[in-house]
Short mmCIF file of C-alpha atoms in Angstrom, two decimals:
data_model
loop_
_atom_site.label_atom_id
_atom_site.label_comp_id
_atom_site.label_asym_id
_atom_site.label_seq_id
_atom_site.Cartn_x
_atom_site.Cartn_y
_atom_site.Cartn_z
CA UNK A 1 13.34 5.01 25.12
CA UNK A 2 13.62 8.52 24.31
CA UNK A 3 16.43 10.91 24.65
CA UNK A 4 16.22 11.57 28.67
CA UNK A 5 15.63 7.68 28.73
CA UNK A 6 12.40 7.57 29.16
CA UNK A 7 10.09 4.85 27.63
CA UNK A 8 7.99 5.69 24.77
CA UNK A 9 4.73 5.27 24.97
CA UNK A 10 1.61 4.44 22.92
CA UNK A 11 -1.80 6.36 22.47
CA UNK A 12 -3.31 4.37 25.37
CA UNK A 13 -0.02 5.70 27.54
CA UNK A 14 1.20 2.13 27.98
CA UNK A 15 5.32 1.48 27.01
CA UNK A 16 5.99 0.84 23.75
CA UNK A 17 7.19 -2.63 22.80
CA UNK A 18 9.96 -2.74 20.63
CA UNK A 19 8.42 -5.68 18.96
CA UNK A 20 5.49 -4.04 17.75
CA UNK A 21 8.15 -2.09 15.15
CA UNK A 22 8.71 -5.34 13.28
CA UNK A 23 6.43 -7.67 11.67
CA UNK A 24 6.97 -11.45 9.89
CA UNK A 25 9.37 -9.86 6.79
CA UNK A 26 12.17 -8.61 9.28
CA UNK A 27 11.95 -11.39 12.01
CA UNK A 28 10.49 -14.62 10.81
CA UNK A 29 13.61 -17.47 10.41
CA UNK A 30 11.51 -18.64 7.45
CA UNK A 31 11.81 -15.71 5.15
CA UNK A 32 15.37 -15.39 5.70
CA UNK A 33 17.63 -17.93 4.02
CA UNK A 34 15.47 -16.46 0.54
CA UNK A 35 16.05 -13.26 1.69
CA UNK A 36 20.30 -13.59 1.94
CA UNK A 37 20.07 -16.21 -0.94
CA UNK A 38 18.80 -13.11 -2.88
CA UNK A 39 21.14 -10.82 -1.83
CA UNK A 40 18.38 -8.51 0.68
CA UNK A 41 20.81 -7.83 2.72
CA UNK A 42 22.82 -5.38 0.97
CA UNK A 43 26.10 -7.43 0.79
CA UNK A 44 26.57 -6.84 5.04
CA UNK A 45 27.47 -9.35 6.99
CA UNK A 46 24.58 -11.03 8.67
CA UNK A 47 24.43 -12.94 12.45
CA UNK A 48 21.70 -14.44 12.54
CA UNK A 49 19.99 -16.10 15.47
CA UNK A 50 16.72 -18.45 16.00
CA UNK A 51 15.19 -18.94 19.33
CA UNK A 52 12.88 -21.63 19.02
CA UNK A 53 9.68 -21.00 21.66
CA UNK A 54 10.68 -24.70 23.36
CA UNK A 55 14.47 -23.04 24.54
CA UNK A 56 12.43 -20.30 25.83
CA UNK A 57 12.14 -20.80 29.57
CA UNK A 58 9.09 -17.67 30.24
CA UNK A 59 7.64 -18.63 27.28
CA UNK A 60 4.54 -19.43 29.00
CA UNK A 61 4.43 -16.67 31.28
CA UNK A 62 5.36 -13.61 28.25
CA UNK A 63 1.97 -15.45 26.46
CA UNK A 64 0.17 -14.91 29.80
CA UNK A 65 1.38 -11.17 29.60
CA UNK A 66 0.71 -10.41 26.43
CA UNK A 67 -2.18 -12.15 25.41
#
């Protein structure tokens, strides 16, 4: 969104996804017990969260929509 709420868009004029800002090093559960074992996170406190795709209940239709 930009300042007057808006979304953003890309260079095709479609909404920009959040998602497409982050790739496998920032979201992927596997990466991240190394990453806090070796300290990545800057001494913060971290909540962290998996959603496996099976509690998903769109999970189906968001891969129809974004395939």
């Amino acid at each position: 969104m930009d300042r007057d709420g808006n979304p953003r868009l890309d260079g095709k004029g479609r909404p920009r996804l959040i998602e497409s800002k982050y790739g496998a090093s920032t979201t992927w559960m596997g990466k991240l017990p190394y990453r806090l074992n070796a300290g990545r996170h800057g001494g913060c406190p971290v909540l962290a969260v998996g959603i496996t795709p099976e509690l998903m209940t769109d999970r189906e239709e968001y891969d129809r929509e974004h395939a």
